[in-house]
XYZ file of C-alpha atoms in Angstrom:
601
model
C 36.768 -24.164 -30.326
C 36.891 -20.845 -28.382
C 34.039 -19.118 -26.055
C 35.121 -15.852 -28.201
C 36.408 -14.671 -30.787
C 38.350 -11.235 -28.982
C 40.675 -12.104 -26.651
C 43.234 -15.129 -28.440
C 45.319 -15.629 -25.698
C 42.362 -16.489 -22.940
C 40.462 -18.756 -24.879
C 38.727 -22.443 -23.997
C 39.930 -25.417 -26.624
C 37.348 -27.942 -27.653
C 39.428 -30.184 -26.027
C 39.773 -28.297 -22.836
C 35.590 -27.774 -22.830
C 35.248 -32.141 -23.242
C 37.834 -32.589 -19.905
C 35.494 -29.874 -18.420
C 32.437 -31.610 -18.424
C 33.513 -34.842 -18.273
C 34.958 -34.201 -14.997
C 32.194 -32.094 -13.756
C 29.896 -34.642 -14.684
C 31.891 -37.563 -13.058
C 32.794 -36.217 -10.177
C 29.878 -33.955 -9.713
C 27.850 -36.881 -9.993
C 30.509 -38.813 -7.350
C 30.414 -36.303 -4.873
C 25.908 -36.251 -4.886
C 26.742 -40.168 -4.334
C 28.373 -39.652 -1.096
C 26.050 -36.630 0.436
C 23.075 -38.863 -0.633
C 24.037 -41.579 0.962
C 25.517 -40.073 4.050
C 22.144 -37.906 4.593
C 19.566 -41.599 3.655
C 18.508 -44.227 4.932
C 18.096 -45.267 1.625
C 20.864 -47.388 0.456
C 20.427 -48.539 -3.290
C 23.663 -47.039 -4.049
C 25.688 -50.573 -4.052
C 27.317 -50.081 -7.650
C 27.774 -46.598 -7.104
C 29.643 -45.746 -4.661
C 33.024 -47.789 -5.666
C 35.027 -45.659 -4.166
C 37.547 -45.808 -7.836
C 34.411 -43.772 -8.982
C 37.048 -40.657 -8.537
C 38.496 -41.550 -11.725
C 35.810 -43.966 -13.087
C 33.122 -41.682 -12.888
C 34.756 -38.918 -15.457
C 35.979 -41.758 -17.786
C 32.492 -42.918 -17.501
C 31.229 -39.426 -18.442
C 33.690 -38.881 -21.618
C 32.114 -40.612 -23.944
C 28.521 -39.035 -24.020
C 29.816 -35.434 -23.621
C 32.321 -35.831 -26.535
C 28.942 -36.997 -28.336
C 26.641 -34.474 -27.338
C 29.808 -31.676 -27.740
C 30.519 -32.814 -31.312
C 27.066 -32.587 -32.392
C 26.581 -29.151 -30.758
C 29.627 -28.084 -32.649
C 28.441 -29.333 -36.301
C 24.905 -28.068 -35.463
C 25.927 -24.569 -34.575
C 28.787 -24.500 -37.740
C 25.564 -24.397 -39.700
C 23.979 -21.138 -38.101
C 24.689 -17.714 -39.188
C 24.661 -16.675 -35.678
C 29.006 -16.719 -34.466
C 27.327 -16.132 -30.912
C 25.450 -19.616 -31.055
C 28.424 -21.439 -32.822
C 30.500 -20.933 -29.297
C 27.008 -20.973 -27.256
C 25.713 -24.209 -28.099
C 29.018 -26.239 -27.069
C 29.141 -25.246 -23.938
C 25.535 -25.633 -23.080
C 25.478 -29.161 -24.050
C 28.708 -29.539 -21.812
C 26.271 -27.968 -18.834
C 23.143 -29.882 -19.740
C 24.721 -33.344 -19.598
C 26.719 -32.396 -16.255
C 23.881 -31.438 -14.892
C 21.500 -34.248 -15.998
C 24.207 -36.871 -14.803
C 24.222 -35.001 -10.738
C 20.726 -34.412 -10.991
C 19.512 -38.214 -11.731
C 21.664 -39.627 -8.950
C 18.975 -39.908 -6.561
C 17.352 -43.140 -7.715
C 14.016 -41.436 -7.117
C 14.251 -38.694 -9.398
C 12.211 -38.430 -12.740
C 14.798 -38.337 -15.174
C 12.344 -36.476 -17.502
C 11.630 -33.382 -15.335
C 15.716 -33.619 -14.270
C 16.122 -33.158 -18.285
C 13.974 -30.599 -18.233
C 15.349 -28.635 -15.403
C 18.671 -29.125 -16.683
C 17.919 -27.676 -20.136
C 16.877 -24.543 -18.504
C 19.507 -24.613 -16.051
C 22.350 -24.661 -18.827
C 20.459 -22.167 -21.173
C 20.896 -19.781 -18.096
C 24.062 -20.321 -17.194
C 25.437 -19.916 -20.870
C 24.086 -16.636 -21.107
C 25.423 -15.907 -17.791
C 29.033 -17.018 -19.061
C 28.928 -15.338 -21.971
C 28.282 -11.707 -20.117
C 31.704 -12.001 -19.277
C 33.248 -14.104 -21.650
C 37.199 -13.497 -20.402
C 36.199 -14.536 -17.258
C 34.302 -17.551 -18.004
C 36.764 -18.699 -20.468
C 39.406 -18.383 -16.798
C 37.170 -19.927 -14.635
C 36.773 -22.748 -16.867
C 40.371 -23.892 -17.465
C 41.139 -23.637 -13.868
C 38.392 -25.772 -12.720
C 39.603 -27.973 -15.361
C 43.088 -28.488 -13.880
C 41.730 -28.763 -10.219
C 39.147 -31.419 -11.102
C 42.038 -32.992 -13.142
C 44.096 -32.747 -9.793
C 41.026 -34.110 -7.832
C 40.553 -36.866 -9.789
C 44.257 -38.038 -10.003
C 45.161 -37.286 -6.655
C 42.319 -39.108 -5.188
C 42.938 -42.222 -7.637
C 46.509 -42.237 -6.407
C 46.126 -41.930 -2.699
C 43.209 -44.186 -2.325
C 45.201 -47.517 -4.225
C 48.125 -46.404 -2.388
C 46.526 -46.258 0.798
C 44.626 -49.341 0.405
C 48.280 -51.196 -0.724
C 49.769 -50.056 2.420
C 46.466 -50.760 4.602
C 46.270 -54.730 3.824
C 50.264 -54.924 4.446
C 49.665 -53.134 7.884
C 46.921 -55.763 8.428
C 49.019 -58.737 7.580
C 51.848 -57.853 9.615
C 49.563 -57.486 12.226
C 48.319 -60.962 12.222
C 48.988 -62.904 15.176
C 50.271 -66.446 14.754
C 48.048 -68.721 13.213
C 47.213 -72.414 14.730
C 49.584 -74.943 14.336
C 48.899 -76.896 10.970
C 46.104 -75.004 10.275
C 44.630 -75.764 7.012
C 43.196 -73.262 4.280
C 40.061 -72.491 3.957
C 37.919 -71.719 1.131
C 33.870 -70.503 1.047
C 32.337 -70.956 -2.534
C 29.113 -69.459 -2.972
C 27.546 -69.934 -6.211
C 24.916 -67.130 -5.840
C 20.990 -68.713 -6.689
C 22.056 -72.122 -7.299
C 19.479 -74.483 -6.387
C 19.966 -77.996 -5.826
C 17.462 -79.187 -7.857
C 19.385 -77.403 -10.452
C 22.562 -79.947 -10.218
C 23.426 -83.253 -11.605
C 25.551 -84.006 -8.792
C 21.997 -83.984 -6.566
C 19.613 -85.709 -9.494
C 18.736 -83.658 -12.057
C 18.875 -85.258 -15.195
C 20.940 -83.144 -17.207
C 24.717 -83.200 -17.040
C 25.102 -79.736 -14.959
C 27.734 -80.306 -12.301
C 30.414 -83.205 -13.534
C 32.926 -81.030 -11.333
C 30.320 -80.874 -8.458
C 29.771 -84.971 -8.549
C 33.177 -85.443 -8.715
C 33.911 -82.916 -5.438
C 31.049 -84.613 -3.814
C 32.451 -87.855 -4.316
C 35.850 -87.447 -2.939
C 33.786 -85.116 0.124
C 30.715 -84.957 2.276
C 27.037 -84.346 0.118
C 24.051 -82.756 2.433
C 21.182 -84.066 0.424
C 18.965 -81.139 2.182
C 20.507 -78.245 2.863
C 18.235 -75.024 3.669
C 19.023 -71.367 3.176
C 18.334 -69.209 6.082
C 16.952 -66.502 3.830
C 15.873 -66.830 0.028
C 17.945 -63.418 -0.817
C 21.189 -62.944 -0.914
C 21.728 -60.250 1.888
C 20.439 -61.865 5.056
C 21.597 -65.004 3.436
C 25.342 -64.323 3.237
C 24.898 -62.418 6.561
C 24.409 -66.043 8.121
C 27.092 -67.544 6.248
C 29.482 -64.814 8.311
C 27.760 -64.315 11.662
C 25.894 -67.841 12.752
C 22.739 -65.364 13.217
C 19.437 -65.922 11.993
C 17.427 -63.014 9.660
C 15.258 -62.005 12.595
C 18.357 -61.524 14.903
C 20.087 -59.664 12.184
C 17.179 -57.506 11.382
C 17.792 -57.092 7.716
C 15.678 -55.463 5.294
C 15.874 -54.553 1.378
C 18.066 -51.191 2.327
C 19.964 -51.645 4.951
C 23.413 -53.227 5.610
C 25.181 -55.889 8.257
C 25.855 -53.715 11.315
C 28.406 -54.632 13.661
C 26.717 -56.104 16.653
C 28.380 -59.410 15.622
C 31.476 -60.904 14.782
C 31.901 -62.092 11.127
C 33.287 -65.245 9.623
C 36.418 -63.058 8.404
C 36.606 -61.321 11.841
C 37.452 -64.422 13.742
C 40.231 -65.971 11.054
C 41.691 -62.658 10.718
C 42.105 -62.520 14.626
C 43.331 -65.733 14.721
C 46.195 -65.450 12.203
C 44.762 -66.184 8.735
C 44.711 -63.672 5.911
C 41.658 -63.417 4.602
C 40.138 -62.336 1.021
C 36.692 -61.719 -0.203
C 35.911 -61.538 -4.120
C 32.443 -60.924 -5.106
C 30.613 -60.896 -8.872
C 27.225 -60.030 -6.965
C 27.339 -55.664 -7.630
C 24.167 -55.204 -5.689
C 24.445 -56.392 -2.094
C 27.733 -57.776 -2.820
C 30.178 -54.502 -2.138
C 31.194 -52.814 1.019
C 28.259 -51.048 1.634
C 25.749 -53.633 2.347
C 28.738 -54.682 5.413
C 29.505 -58.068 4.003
C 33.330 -57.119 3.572
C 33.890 -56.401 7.182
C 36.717 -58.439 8.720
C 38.491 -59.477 5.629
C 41.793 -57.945 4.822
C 41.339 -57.801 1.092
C 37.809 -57.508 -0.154
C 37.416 -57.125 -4.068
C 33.929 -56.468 -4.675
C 33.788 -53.844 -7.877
C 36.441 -54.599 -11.487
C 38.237 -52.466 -13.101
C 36.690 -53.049 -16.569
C 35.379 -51.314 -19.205
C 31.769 -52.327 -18.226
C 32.014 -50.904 -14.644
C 33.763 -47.735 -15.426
C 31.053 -47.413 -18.327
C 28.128 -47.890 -15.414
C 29.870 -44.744 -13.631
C 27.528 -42.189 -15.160
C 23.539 -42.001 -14.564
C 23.412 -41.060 -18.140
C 25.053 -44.388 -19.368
C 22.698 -46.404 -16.949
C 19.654 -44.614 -18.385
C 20.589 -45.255 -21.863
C 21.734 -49.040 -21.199
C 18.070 -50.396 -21.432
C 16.925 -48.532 -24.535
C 20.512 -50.177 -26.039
C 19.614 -53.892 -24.818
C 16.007 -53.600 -26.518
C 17.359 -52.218 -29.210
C 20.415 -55.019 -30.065
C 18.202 -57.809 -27.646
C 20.527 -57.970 -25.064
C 21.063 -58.447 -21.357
C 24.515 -55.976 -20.313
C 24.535 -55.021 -17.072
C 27.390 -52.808 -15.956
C 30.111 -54.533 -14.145
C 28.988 -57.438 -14.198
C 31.930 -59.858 -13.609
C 31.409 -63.523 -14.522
C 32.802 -66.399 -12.854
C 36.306 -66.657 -14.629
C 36.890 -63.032 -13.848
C 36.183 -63.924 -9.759
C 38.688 -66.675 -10.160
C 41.304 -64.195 -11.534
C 40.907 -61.971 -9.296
C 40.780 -64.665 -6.195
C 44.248 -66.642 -7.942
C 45.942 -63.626 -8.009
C 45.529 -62.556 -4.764
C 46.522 -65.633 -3.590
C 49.867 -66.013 -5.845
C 50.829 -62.544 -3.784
C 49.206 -63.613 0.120
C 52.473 -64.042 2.543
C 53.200 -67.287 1.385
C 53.529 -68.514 5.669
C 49.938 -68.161 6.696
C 46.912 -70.288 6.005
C 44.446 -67.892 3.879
C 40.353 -68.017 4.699
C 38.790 -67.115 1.314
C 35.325 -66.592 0.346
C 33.977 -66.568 -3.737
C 30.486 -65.333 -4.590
C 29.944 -66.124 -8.177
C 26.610 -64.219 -9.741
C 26.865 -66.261 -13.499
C 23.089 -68.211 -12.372
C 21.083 -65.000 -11.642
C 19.033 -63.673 -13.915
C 19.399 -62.765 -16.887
C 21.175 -66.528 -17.322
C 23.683 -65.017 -20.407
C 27.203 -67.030 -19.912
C 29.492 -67.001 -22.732
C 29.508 -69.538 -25.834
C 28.875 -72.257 -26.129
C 27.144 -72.628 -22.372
C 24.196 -69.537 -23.572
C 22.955 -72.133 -25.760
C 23.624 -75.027 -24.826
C 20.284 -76.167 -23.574
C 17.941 -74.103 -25.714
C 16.510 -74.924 -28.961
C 16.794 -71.400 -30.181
C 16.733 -67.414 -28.256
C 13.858 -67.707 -25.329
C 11.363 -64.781 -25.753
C 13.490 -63.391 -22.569
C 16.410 -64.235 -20.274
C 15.187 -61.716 -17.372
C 13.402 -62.839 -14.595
C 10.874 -60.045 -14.377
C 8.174 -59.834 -11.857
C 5.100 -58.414 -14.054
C 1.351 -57.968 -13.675
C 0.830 -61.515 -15.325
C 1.879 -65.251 -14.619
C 4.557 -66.948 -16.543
C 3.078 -69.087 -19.211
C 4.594 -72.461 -20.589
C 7.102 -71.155 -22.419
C 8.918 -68.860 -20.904
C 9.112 -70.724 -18.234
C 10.998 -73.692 -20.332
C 13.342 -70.994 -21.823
C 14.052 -69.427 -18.921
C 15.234 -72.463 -17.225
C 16.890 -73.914 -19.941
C 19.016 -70.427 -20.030
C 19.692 -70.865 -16.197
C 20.535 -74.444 -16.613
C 23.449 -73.195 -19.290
C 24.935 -70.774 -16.650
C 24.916 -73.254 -13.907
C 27.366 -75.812 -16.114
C 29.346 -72.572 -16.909
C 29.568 -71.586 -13.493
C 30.725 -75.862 -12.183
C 33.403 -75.959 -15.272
C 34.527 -72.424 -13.857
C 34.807 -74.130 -10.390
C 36.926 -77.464 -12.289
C 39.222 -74.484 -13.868
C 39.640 -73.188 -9.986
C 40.404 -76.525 -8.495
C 42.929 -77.724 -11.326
C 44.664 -74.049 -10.748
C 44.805 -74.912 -6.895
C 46.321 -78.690 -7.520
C 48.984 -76.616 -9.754
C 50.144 -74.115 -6.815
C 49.806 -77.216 -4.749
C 47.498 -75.918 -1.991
C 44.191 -77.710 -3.028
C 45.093 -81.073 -0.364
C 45.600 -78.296 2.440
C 42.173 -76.499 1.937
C 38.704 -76.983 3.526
C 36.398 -76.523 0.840
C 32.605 -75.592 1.116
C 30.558 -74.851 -1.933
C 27.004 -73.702 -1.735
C 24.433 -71.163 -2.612
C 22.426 -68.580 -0.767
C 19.431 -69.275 -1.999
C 17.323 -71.179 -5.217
C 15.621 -69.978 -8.095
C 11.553 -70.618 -8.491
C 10.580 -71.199 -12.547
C 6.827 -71.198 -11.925
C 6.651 -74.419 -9.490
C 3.817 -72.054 -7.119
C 2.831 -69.979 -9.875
C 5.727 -67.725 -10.118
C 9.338 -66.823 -11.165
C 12.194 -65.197 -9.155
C 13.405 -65.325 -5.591
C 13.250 -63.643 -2.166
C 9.261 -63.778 -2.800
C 8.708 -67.158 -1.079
C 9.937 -69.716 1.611
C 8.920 -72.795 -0.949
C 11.980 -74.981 -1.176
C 12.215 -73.952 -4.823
C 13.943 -70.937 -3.058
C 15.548 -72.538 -0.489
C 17.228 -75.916 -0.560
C 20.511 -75.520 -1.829
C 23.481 -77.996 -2.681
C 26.265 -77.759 0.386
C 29.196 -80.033 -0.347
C 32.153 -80.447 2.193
C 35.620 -81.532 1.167
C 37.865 -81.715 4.056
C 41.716 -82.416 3.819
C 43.156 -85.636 3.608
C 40.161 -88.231 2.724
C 38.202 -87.497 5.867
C 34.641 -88.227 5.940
C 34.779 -89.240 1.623
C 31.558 -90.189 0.319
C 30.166 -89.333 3.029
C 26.556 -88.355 2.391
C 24.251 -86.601 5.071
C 20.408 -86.907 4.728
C 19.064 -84.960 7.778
C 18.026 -81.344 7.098
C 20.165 -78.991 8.113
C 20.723 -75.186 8.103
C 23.597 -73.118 6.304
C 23.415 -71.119 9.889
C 26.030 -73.519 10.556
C 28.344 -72.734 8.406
C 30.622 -70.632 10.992
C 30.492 -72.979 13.321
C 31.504 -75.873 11.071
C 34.534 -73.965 9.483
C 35.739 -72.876 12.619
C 35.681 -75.946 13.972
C 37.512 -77.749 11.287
C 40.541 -75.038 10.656
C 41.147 -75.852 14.764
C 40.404 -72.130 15.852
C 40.355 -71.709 19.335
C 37.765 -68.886 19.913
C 36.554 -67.282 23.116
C 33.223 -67.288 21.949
C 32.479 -69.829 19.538
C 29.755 -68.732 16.667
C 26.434 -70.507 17.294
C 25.140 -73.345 16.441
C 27.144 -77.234 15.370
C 29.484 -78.520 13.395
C 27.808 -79.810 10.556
C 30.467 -82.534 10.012
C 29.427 -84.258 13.146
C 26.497 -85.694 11.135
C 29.672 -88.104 9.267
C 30.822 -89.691 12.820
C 27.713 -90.065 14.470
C 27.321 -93.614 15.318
C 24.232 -95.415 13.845
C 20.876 -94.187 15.533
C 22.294 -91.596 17.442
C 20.551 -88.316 17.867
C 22.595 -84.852 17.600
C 22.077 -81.929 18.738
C 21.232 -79.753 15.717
C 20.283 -76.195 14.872
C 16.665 -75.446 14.154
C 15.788 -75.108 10.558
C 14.610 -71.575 10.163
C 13.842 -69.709 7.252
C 12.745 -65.743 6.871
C 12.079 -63.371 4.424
C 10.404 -59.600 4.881
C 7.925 -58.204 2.846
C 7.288 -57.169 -0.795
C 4.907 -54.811 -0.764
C 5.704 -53.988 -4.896
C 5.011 -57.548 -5.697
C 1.664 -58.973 -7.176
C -0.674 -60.514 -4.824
C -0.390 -64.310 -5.610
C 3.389 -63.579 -4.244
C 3.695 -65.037 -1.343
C 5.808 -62.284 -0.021
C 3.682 -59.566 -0.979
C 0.910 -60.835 1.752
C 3.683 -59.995 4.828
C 7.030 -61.171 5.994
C 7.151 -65.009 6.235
C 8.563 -67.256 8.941
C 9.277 -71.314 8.351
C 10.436 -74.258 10.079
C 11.533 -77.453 9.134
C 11.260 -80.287 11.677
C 11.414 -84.076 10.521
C 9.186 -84.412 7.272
C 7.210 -81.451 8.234
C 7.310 -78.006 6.935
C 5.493 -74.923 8.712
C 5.036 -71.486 7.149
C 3.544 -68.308 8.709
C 3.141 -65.264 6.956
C 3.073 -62.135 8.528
C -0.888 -61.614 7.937
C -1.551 -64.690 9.989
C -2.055 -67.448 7.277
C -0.051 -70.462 7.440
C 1.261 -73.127 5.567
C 1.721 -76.911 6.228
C 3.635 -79.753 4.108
C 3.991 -83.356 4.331
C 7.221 -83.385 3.115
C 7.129 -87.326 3.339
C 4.279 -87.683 0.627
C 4.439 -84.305 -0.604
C 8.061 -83.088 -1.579
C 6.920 -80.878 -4.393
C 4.454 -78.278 -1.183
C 1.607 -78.174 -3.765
C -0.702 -79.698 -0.089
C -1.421 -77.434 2.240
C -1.881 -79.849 5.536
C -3.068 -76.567 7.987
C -6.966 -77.501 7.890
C -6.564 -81.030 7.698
C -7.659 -82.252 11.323
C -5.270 -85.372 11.205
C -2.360 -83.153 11.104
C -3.645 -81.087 14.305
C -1.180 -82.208 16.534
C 1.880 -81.595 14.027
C 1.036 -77.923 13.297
C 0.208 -77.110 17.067
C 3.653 -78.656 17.700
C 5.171 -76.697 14.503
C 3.484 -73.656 15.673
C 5.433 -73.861 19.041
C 8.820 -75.000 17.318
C 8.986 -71.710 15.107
C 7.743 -69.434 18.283
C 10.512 -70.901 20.245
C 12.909 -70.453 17.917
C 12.101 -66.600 17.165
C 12.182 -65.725 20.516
């Protein structure tokens, strides 16, 4: 395919016009990324700015322009006009380069972007073909310097990032004497209500009761947040949301020093793998501190999910076939690979501090066969958790959880797979192992689906099981509620780090050797979440932020409006009684109302 006919020896290939555009498109579309995000507060840009989008993003790009390109070229054969048989080509290469940069901000009406960018490439092919010799020129060079681009920055940002962790790890000081391994599992919406291994009567978590067994079990464990981001961002600082000041956009600043920080400083290498693609990656600050920090694949799927176009069409394909793809997605077997593999190639002397998120029980609940169906009777009406202008009836609801029930025993014989890989390279004796969640999963309990829209324990309590080395503390089961604010305390603690200034708040695993009757000191159970102002009004969330405390059997809840919440959780486990205008529980909510003030300030 040539721009013209007249001049043989200057001409633009077919082949050379595809490269064009997919690299225009890929890395035009890259570049936007990075100005967008570097002139916005507004930071939805988690799965799009992997910085392997320098050669993702014009792979990602191929496959639609060689579409639209061949169909430009077979409708154009047809016309009479030899003008509009070299025209329409290279229009279509401009229209889909420029709808791809122009959709980037999230914002953007991808309608009136389509529109523009019709008349934008219309204009501009004209324009090139005024001077076609020139065009033709312009065009081939900009083909091998984006080629150049693209290559050069795939090279030198691997290499670099090879040599980077090697600095790092010969710049580890020595770690402490016999200091074990230690290993943070984070199965992402997991609630405990969900699991076998705490009650639930079907057979979800063998692996889980068997870990449980052979470690500690905290019968009521309580998120700190019931999202991910503010909930992780506990896990790694000690800090409460409100300290943290966390919304929907932004990221973990650096006032404080992370979980990775403070084993990295003290001689451990440490590793961070991550399935969740939203507030999972580096730009929500989660990976600061660890040496190694995988949070985007290399697959198909998430070079696919490099081009707007490709995420626009996605939907209209998954309504179309009745599927639930999301681009680079990775499922817990793939965050095991990637985790086992790092650790086959760690420096073999040091203890390693490792943290897993798996994503395989958030919505849309699809693990493979035979787990998608294991539960269900046949296909629910829908495996996405979407929050519409109507109430979940009956039956959704039951599908729905019966789908999330399947991913959760995917996601526990994914954690057996891990452990029996561990006992093979013969480091699972010499590893502290926590496994938790950062938050539950409500299936209409309040009236309602989803999380991060309430502080019910539905979205909240969340299984934490402890195995420490050796057969300390086994079968050791704690019934006091306590807060996963404590996790940085308790894993310091345990691997024997000797820090300048400890992370706040106790070792959880002081609750094992307490002696009978005795009183601990303990963190306060606090729970936050901000607003939803996008959310339907019997949302809790949607109202103001919320605020609640957990003291004893009592639970306290303040939303940011000024209502508030009190449960019995003695007689009323299941918060469907709101205690706040009952006048015999007066003196409880005064005192509740003083223990959450004191605690926020």
């Amino acid at each position: 395919m040539r721009l013209t006919r007249t001049v043989s020896d200057k001409q633009t290939s077919l082949l050379t016009l595809v490269a064009f555009g997919a690299l225009l498109a890929g890395l035009g579309e890259f570049a936007t990324r990075i100005v967008v995000h570097l002139w916005s507060s507004y930071r939805d840009w988690s799965f799009h700015l992997n910085p392997q989008a320098v050669w993702m993003g014009p792979l990602a790009a191929l496959p639609v322009v060689i579409l639209v390109v061949c169909a430009a070229w077979l409708i154009a054969r047809r016309s009479p006009s030899a003008e509009l048989q070299y025209r329409l080509p290279l229009g279509a290469v401009l229209f889909v380069a420029i709808l791809q940069v122009g959709t980037t901000p999230a914002r953007m009406y991808a309608w009136a972007v389509a529109i523009f960018a019709l008349g934008a490439a219309v204009q501009l092919t004209r324009v090139a073909f005024t001077r076609q010799a020139v065009a033709a020129r312009l065009i081939r060079r900009s083909t091998a310097l984006l080629i150049a681009i693209s290559l050069g920055g795939a090279l030198g940002l691997n290499n670099w990032r090879r040599v980077a962790e090697a600095r790092r790890h010969a710049e580890l000081p020595a770690p402490p004497a016999n200091a074990p391994n230690v290993l943070l599992l984070i199965m992402d919406t997991v609630r405990a209500s969900a699991l076998s291994a705490y009650g639930y009567e079907r057979k979800t978590s063998p692996f889980l009761e068997r870990l449980a067994s052979e470690g500690i079990r905290f019968d009521r464990a309580i998120a700190t947040a019931p999202w991910t981001l503010p909930s992780h961002a506990s896990f790694f600082t000690g800090r409460y949301p409100h300290e943290l000041n966390l919304g929907w956009s932004s990221r973990l600043d650096d006032r404080y020093r992370t979980l990775a920080e403070a084993f990295s400083e003290s001689g451990f290498v440490t590793g961070g793998f991550v399935a969740n693609s939203y507030y999972g990656p580096w730009l929500f600050g989660l990976g600061r501190g660890f040496q190694h920090y995988a949070d985007y694949s290399s697959s198909v799927s998430e070079i696919l999910g490099h081009s707007n176009v490709n995420r626009l069409l996605l939907p209209v394909w998954n309504r179309l076939t009745k599927q639930y793809h999301h681009f680079g997605r990775k499922n817990a077997e793939e965050v095991n690979a990637e985790f086992l593999g790092w650790l086959d190639r760690r420096p073999p002397s040091r203890p390693f501090f490792a943290f897993l998120n798996y994503i395989d029980a958030h919505s849309p609940y699809v693990p493979p066969a035979p787990y998608r169906s294991m539960y269900l009777e046949g296909e629910p009406r829908t495996r996405q958790v979407i929050q519409g202008s109507a109430k979940p009836d009956s039956e959704v609801t039951r599908g729905l959880r019966a789908a999330y029930d399947g991913a959760v025993t995917y996601l526990d014989a994914q954690l057996a797979e891990l452990f029996r890989q561990l006992e093979q390279r013969g480091v699972a004796n010499n590893t502290i192992v926590i496994v938790t969640s950062d938050h539950g999963e409500s299936f209409g309990e309040h009236g309602f689906l989803e999380h991060g829209v309430s502080l019910y324990l539905s979205e909240l309590h969340v299984p934490l099981i402890v195995r420490l080395t050796g057969d300390k503390h086994r079968g050791c089961v704690v019934r006091d509620w306590v807060t996963l604010r404590d996790i940085p305390a308790t894993l310091t603690a345990e691997a024997g780090l000797n820090l300048a200034e400890p992370f706040p708040g106790y070792s959880l695993i002081d609750r094992c050797s307490k002696p009978e009757g005795a009183r601990l000191q303990s963190s306060p159970v606090l729970s936050e979440t901000v607003q939803r102002s996008d959310l339907s009004p019997w949302y809790p969330s949607s109202a103001g932020s919320l605020a609640a405390i957990t003291l004893h059997d009592m639970r306290y809840v303040r939303i940011g409006s000024g209502a508030e919440q009190l449960f019995d959780m003695a007689v009323d486990s299941a918060e469907l009684h709101d205690r706040s205008r009952d006048p015999a529980y007066a003196v409880r909510l005064s005192a509740m109302r003083v223990a959450l003030d004191a605690v926020r300030r």
